[in-house]
Coordinates of C-alpha atoms and ligand atoms in Angstrom, one line a residue:
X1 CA 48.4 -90.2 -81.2
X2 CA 48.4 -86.6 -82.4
X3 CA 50.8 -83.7 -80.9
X4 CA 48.1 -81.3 -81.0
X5 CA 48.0 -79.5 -77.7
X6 CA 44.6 -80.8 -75.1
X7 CA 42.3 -78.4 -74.9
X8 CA 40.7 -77.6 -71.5
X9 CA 36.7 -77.8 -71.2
X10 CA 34.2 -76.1 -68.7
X11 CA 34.3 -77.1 -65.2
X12 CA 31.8 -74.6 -63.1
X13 CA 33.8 -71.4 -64.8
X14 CA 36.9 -72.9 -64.8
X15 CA 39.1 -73.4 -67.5
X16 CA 41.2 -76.9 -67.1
X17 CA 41.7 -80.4 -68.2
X18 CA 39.4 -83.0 -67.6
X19 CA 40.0 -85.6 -65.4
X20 CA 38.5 -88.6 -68.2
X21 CA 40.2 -89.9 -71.3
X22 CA 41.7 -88.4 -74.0
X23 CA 39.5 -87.8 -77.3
X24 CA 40.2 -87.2 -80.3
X25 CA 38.1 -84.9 -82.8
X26 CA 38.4 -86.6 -86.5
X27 CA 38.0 -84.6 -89.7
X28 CA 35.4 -86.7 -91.3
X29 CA 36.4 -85.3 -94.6
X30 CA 39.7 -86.8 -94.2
X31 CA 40.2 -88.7 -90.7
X32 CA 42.6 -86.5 -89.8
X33 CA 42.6 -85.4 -86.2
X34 CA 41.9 -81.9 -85.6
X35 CA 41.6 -81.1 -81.8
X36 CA 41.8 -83.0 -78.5
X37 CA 40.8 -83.1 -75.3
X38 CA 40.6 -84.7 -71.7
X39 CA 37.1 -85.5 -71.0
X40 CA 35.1 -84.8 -68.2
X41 CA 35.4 -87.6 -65.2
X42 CA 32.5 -88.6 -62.5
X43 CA 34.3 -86.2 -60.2
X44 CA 34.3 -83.4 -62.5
X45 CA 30.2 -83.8 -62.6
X46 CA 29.8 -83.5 -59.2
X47 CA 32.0 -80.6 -59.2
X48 CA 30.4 -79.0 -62.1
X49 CA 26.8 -79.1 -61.2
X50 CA 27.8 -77.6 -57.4
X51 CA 29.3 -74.9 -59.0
X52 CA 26.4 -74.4 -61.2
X53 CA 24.0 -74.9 -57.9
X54 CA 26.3 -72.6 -56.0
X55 CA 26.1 -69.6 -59.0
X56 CA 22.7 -69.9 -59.4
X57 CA 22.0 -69.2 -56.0
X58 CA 24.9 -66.8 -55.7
X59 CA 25.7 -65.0 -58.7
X60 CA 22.7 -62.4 -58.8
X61 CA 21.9 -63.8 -62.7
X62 CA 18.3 -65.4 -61.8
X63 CA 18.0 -61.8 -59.6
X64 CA 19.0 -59.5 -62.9
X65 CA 16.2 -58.1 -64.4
X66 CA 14.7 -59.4 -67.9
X67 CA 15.7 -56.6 -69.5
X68 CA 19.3 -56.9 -68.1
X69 CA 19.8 -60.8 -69.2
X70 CA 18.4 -60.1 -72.7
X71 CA 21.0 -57.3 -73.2
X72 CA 23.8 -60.6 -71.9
X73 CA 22.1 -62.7 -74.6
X74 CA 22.1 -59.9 -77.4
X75 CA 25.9 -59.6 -77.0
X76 CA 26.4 -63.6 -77.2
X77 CA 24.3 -62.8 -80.5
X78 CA 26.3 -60.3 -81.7
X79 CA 30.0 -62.3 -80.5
X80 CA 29.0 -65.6 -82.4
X81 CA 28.1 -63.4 -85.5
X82 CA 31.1 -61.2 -84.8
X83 CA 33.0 -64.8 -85.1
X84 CA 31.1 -66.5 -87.4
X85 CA 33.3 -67.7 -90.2
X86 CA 35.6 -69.0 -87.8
X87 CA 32.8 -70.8 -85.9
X88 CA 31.8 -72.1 -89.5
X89 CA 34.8 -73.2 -90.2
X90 CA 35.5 -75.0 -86.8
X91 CA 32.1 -76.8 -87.3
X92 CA 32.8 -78.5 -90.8
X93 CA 36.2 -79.5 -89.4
X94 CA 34.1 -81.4 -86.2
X95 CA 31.6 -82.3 -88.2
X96 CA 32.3 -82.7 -91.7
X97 CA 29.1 -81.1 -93.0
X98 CA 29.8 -78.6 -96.1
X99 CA 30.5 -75.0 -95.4
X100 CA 27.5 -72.9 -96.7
X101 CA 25.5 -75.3 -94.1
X102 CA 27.7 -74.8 -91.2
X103 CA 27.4 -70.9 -92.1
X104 CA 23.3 -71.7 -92.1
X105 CA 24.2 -73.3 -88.6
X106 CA 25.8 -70.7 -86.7
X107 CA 23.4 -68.1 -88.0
X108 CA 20.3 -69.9 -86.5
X109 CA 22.8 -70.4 -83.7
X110 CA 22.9 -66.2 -83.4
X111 CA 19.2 -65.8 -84.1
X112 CA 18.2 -68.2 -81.2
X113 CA 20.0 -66.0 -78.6
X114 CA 18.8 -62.8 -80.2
X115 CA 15.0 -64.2 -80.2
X116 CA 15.4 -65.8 -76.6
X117 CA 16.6 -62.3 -75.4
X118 CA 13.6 -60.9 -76.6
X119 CA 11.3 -63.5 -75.3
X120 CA 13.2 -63.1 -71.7
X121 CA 12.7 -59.6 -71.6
X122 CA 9.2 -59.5 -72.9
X123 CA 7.8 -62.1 -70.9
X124 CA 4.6 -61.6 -69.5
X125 CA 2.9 -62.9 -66.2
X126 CA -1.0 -63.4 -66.0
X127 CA -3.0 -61.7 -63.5
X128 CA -5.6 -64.2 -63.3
X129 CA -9.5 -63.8 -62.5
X130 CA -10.0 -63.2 -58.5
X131 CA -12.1 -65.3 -56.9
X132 CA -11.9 -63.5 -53.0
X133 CA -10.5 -61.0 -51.5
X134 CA -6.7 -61.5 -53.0
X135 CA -5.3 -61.2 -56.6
X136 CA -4.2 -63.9 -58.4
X137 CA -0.8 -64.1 -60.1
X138 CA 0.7 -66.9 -62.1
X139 CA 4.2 -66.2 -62.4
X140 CA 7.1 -68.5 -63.7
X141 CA 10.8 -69.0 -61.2
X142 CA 13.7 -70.4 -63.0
X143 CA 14.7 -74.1 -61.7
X144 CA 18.4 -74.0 -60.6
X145 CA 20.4 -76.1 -62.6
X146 CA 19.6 -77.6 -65.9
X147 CA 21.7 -79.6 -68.7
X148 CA 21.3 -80.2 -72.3
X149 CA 22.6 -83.0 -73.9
X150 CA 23.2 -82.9 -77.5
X151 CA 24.3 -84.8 -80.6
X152 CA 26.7 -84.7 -83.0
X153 CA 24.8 -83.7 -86.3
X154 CA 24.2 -80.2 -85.6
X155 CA 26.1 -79.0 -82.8
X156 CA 26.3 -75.3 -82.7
X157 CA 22.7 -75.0 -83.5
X158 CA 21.1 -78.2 -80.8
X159 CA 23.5 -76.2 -78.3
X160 CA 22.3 -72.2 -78.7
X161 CA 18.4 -73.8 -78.8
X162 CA 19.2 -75.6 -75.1
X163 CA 21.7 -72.9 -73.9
X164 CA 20.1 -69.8 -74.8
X165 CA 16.8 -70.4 -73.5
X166 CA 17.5 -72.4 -70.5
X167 CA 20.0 -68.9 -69.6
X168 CA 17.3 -66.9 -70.6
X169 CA 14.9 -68.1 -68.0
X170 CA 17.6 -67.6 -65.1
X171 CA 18.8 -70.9 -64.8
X172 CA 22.7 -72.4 -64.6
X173 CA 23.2 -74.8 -67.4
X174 CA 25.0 -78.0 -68.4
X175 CA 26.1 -78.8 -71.4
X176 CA 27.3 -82.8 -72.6
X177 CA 28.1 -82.6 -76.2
X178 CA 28.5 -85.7 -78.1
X179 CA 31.7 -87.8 -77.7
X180 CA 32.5 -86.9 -81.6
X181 CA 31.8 -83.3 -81.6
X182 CA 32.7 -81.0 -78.9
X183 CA 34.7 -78.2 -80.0
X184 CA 31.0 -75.6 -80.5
X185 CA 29.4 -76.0 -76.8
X186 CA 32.9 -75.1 -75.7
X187 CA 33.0 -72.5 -78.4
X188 CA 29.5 -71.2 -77.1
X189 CA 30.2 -71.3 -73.1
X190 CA 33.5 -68.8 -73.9
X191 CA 31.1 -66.7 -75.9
X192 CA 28.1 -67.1 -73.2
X193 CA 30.7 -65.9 -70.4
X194 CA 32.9 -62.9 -72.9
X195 CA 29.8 -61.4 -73.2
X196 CA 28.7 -61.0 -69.3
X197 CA 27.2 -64.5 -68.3
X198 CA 28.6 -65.4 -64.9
X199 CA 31.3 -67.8 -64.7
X200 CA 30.2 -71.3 -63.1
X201 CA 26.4 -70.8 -65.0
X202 CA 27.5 -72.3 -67.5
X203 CA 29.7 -76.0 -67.5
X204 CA 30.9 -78.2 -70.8
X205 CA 31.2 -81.9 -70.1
X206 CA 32.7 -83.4 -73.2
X207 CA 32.5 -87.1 -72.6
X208 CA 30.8 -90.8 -73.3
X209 CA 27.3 -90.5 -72.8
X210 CA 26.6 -93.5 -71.1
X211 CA 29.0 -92.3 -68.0
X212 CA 29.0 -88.7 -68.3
X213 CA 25.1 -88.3 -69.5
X214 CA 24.1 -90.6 -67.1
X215 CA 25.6 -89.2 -64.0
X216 CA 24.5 -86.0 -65.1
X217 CA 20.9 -86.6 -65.9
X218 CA 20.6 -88.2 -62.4
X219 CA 22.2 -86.0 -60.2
X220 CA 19.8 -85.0 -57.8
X221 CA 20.8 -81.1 -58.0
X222 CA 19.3 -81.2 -61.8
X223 CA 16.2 -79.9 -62.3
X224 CA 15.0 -80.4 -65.8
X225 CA 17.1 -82.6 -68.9
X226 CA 16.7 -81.4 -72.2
X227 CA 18.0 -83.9 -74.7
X228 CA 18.8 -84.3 -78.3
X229 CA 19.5 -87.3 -79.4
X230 CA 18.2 -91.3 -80.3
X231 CA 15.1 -92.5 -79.3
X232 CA 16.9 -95.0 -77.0
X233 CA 18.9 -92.5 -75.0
X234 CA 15.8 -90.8 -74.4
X235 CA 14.2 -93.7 -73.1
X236 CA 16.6 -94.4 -70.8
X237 CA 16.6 -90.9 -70.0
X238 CA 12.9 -90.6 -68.8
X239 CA 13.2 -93.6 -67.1
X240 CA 15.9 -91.7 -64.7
X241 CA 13.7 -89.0 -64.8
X242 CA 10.8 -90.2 -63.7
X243 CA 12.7 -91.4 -60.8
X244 CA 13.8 -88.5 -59.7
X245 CA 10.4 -87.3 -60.8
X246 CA 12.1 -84.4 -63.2
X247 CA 10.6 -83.0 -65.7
X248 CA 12.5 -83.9 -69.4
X249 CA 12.3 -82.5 -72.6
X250 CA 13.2 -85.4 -75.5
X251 CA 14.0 -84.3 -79.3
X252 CA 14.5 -87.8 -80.8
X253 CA 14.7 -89.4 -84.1
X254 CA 12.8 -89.9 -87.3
X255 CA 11.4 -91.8 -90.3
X256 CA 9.6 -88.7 -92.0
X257 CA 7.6 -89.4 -95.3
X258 CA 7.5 -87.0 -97.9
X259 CA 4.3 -87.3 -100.0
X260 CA 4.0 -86.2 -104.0
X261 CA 0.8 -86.0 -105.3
X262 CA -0.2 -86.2 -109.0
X263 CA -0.6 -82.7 -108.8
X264 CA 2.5 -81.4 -107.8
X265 CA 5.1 -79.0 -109.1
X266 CA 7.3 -81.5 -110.1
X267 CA 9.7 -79.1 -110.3
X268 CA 9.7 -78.0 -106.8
X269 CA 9.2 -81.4 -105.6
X270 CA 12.2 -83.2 -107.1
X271 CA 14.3 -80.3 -105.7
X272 CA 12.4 -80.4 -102.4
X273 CA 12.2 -84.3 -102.3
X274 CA 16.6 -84.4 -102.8
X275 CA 17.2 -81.5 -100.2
X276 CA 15.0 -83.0 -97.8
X277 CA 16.9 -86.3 -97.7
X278 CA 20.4 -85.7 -98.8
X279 CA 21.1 -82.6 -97.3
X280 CA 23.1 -83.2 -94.3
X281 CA 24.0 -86.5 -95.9
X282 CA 20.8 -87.5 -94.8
X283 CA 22.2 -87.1 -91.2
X284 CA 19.5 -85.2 -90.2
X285 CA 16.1 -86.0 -87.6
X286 CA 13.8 -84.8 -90.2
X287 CA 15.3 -86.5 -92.9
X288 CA 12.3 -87.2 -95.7
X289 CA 13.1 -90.6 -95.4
X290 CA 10.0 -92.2 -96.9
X291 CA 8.8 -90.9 -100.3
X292 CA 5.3 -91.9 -101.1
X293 CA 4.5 -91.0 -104.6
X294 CA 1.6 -90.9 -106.8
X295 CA 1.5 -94.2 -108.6
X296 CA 0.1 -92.4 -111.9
X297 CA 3.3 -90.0 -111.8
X298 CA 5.7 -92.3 -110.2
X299 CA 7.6 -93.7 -113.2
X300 CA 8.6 -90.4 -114.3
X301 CA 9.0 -88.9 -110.8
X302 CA 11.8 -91.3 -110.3
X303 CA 13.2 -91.1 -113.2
X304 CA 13.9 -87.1 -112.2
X305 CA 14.8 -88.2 -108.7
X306 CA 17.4 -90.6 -109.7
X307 CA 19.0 -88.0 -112.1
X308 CA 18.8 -85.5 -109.5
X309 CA 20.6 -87.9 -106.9
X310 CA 23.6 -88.8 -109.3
X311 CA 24.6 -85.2 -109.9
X312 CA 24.5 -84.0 -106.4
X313 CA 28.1 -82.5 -106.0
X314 CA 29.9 -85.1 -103.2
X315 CA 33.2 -83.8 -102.2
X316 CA 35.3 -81.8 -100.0
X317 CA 33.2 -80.4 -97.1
X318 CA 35.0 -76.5 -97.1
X319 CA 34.2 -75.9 -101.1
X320 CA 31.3 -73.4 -101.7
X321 CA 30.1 -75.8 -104.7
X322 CA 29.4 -79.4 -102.2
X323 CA 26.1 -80.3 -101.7
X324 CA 27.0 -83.3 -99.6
X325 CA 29.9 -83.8 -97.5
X326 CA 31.1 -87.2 -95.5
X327 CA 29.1 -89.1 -93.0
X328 CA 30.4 -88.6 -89.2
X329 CA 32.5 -91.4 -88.7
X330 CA 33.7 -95.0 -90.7
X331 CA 31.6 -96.5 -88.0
X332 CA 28.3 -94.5 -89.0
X333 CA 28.9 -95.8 -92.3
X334 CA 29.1 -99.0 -91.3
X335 CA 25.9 -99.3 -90.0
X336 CA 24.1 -97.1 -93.3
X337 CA 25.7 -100.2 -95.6
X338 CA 24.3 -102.6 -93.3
X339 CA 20.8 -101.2 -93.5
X340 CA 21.6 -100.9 -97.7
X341 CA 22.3 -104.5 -97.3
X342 CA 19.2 -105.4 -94.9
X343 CA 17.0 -103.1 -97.6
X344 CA 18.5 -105.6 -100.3
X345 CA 17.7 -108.8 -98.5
X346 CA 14.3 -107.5 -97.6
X347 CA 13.4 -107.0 -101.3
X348 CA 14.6 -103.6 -102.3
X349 CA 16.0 -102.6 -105.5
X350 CA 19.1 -99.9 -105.4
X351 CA 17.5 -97.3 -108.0
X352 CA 20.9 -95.2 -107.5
X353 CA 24.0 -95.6 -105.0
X354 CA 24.2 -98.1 -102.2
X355 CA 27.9 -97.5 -102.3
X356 CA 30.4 -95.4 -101.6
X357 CA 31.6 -93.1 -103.8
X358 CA 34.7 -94.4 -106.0
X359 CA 37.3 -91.4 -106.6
X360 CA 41.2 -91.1 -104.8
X361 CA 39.3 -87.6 -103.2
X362 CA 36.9 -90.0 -101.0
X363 CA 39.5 -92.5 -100.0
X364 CA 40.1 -91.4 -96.9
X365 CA 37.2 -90.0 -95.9
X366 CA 33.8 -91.5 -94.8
X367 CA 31.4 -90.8 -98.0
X368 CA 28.9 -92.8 -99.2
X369 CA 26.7 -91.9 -102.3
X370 CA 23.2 -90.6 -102.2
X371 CA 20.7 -94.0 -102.4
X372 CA 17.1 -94.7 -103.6
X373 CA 15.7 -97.9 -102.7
X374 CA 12.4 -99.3 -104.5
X375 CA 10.4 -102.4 -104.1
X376 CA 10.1 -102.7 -100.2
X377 CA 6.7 -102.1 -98.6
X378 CA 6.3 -99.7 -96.0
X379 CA 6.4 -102.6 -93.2
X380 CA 9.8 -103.3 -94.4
X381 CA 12.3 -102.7 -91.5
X382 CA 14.5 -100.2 -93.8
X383 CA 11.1 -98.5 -93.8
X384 CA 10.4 -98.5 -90.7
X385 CA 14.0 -97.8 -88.5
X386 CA 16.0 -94.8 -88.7
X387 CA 18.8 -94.9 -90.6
X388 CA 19.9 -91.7 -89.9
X389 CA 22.3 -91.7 -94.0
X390 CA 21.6 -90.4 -97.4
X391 CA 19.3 -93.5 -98.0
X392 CA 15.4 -92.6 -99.2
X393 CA 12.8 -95.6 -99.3
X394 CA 10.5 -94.8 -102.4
X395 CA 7.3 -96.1 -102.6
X396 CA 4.1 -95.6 -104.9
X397 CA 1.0 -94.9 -103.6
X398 CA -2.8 -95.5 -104.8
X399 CA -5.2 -93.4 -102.3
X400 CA -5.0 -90.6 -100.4
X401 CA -6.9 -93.1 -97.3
X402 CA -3.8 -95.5 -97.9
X403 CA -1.3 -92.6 -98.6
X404 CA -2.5 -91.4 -95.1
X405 CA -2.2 -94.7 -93.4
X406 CA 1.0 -95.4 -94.8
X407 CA 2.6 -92.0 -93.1
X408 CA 1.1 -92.8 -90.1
X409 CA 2.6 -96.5 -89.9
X410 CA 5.7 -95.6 -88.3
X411 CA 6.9 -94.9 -84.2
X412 CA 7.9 -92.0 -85.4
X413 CA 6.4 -88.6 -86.3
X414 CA 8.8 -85.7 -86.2
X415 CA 8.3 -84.2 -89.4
X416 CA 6.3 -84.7 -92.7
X417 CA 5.8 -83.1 -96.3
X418 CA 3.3 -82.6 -98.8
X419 CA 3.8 -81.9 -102.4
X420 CA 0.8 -80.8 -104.4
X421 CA -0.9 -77.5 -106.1
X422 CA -4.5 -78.6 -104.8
X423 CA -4.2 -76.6 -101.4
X424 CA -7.6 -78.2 -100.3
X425 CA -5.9 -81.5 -100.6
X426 CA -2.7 -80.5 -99.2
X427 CA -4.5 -79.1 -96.3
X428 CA -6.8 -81.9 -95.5
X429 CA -3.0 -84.6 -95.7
X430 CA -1.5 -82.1 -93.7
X431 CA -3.9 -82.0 -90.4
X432 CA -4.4 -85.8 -90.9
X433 CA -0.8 -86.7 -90.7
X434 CA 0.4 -87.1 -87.2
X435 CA 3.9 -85.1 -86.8
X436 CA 5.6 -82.5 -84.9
X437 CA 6.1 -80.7 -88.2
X438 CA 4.2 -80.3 -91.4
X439 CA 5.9 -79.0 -94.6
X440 CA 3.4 -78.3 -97.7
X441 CA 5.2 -77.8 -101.2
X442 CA 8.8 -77.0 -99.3
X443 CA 11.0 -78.5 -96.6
X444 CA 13.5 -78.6 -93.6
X445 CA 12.9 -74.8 -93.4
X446 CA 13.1 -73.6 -90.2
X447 CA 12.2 -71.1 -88.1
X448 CA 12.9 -70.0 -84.3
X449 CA 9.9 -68.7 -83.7
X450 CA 7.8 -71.6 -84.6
X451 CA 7.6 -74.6 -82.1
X452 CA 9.7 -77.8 -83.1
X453 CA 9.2 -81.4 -81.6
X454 CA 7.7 -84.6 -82.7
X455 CA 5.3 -86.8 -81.4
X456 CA 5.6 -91.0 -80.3
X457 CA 9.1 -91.8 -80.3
X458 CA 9.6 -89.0 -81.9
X459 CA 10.0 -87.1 -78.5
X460 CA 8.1 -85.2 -75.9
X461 CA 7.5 -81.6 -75.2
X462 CA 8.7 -78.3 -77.7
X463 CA 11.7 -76.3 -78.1
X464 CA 11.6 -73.0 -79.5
X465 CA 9.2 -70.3 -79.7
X466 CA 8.4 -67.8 -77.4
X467 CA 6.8 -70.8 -74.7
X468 CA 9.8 -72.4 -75.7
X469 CA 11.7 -70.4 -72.8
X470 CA 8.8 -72.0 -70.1
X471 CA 10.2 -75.1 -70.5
X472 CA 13.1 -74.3 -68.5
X473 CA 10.9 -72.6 -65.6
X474 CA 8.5 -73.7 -63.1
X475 CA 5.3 -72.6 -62.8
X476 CA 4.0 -70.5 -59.5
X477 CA 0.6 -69.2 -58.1
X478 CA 0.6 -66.4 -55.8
X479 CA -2.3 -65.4 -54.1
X480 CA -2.0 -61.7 -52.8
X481 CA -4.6 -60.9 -49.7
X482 CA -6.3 -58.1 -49.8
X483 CA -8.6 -58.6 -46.9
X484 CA -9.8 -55.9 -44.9
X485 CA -10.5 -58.5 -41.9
X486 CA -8.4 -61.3 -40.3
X487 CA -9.5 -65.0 -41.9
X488 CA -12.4 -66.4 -40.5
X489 CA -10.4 -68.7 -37.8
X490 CA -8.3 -65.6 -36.1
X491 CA -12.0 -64.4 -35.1
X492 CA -11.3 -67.2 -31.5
Ligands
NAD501 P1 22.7 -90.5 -79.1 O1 21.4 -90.8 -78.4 O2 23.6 -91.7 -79.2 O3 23.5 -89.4 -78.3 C1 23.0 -88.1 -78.0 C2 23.6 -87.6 -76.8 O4 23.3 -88.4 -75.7 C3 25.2 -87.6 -76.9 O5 25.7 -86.5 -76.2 C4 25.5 -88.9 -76.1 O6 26.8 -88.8 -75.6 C5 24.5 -88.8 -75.0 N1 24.2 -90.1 -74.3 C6 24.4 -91.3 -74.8 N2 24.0 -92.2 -73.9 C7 23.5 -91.6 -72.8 C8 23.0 -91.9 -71.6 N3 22.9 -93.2 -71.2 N4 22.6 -91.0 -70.7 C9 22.7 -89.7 -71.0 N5 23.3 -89.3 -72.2 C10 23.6 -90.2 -73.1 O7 22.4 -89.9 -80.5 P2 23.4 -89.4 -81.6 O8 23.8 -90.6 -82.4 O9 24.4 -88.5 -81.1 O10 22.4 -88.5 -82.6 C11 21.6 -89.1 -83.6 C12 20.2 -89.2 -83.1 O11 19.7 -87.9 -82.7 C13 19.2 -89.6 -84.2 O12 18.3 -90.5 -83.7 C14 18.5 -88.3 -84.6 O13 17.3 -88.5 -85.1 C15 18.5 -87.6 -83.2 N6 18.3 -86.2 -83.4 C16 17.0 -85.7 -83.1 C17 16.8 -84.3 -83.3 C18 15.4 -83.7 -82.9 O14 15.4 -82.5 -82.8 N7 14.4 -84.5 -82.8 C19 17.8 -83.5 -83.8 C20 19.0 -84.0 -84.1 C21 19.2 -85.4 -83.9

């Protein structure tokens, strides 16, 4: 067990040990342990979500004007930008993902409080058509208490998109970070409350989702769930929630295919096709998992993508030069070489990798090298399940009917992409695919202001964009009487 001194979490405002376990936060990079902490306990949920009941009602922040939150949220902007190379650095050691990404991460992290202080404050109600003597107003109330639950592959980012809307629209929030990565929603709550957010809106509840998550998600003073996270968490999770009859927001996994045409810039496609699935280690929900290629340019496309794959720079996460950096944990990368191995048994050829990475510099870490599987059909499982690694199924395709069939024959559809110069063709794949996200001749760009979700098993409902702050408000009708005379029945 390391020495290194427990570090308190987020109980309704206050700063203190948990009452749960111990945990320890792992370099991936290395295994070394870098922080720990007491994790939350059943009574510190219940204590937790009071407080946040208890501030919502009480600490005037649902009451503030728009204006006067946004101005809160631009100063958590400013603070996380203010510390951003710390919070960069802080991420790749919880994490393990390579610096210039973490960077990426807390940026977006910034941008989402800047552009959910903007969509607070310019919010606008509808005065709807009158139909009698009132006017009709549809206007939108925060709901009370709210939590996010997140997961470990991009925590500073999943975090900002829950917390700064959900504080946005007036609400108390809390947060259950994944077991592995903790250290950035308690990062973000000191930030959230430095900058004028009232202690007690905000709680952090590191600890084991199946305890902590659980309790949390059906506590009956929490209003809406917004989770991150696998497809079978979030199943269990609307299954609470339809319970308790709460409305839940669900972000869940992937299988995304990634489509080359004959046409394509094969330049821009081999780059796009490599970024799409290695980045991240491949740890990533819209991971372009599935490549369907041309079968007239597929020789020579993987040929390039091969190449490509071999000199991706593996290595130390905090060098400005690595393009891939370990997976999470040795356990993670347990299960990836299992689904290598199931990919083998099923059929598949290894084009490139299917191990790990043979240098002293990986020994301790948990890296495994980027890996292109051929010769398995899109039915096969290691095409169908999410594997959630640096592992890309490759396939040649004959039709654009078939192509289309083929990347709709999955559970999921989060996220596609389409690489070709015909834009006719391009645009007619692109509205016949059926995912969240469509990417045509780039991918994994992203953007705030542009909805994300997916649909199936992908998930349900949208986060970001300027609606993306409704999702954390209910919905009201008010009827406002202008009458001249009493109602018909006063007339007795
Ligand atoms: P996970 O489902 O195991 O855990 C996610 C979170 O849920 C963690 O905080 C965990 O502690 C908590 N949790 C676990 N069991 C729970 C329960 N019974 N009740 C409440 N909470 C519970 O997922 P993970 O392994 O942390 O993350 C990887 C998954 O997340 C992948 O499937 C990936 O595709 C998905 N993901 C989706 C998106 C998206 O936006 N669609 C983004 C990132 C990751």
């Amino acid at each position: 067990m390391s020495s290194l001194e427990l570090l308190p979490i987020n109980v309704a405002g206050q700063w203190r040990l948990g009452g749960g376990d111990v945990y320890e936060s792992l370099y991936p990079a290395t295994g070394e342990v870098i922080a720990r902490l007491r994790a939350a306990d059943l009574a510190d949920v219940d204590e937790a979500i009071q407080g946040a009941d208890r501030a919502f009602r009480t600490s005037g922040w649902a009451q503030r004007l728009p204006h006067e939150r946004a101005t809160v949220l631009h100063r958590a902007a400013q603070l996380i930008r203010e510390r951003g190379e710390e919070l960069a650095q802080k991420q790749r050691l919880d994490n393990g993902k390579p610096i210039k990404e973490t960077r990426n991460l807390v940026a977006s992290a910034a941008a989402t409080f800047q552009f959910f202080a903007a969509a607070c404050e310019t919010l606008e109600e509808s005065i709807t058509p009158s139909r009698g003597a009132f006017v009709t107003l549809s206007v939108h109330e925060p709901m009370g208490v709210v939590a996010a639950i997140t997961p470990w592959n991009s925590p500073i980012a999943s975090e900002a998109q829950k917390m700064a809307p959900a504080l946005a629209a007036g609400n108390a929030v809390v947060v259950k970070p994944a077991e592995v990565t903790p250290l950035m929603a308690l990062e973000l709550a000191r930030i959230c409350e430095e900058a004028g957010v009232p202690k007690g809106m905000i709680s952090v509840l590191p600890g084991k989702g199946s305890v902590i998550g659980d309790a949390i998600t059906k506590h009956p003073l929490v209003k809406r769930v917004s989770f991150t996270g696998g497809t079978a968490t979030g199943r269990h999770i609307a299954h609470i929630a339809a319970d308790k009859m709460m409305p839940v927001s669900l972000e869940l996994g992937g299988k995304s295919a990634t489509m080359v045409l004959e046409d394509a810039d094969i330049d821009h496609a081999v780059a796009g096709v490599l970024y799409g699935i290695f980045s991240s280690s491949g740890e990533s929900c819209i991971a372009g998992s599935r490549l369907f290629v041309a079968r007239s340019i597929y020789a020579q496309f993987l040929t390039r993508l091969s190449e490509g794959a071999k000199a991706l720079r593996i290595g130390d996460p905090a060098s400005e030069d690595t393009q891939m950096g370990p997976l999470i944990t040795a356990r993670h990368r347990e299960s990836i070489e299992r689904y290598v191995a199931l990919g083998v048994s099923e059929g598949g050829r290894i084009r490139t990798g299917g191990m790990r990475p043979r240098s002293v510099e990986f020994d301790k870490g948990y890296f495994y090298a980027p890996t292109i599987i051929e010769g398995l059909t899109n039915r096969a499982r290691t095409a169908q399940e999410e594997i959630f690694g640096p592992v890309l199924v490759a396939m040649p395709f004959d039709s654009e009917r078939e192509l289309i069939e083929q990347a709709n024959d999955s559970v999921y559809a989060l996220a596609a992409g389409v690489w070709s110069r015909d834009f006719k063709r391009a645009w007619r794949i692109g509205r016949a695919v059926q995912a969240g996200t469509v990417w045509v001749n780039t991918y994994k760009q992203f953007s705030v202001s542009t909805p994300f979700g997916g649909w199936r098993d992908s998930g349900l409902g949208r986060e970001k964009g300027r609606a993306g702050i409704l999702q954390y408000m209910e919905q009201k009708s008010m009827y406002w009487g202008t009458n001249e005379q009493p109602l018909p029945w006063s007339q007795a």
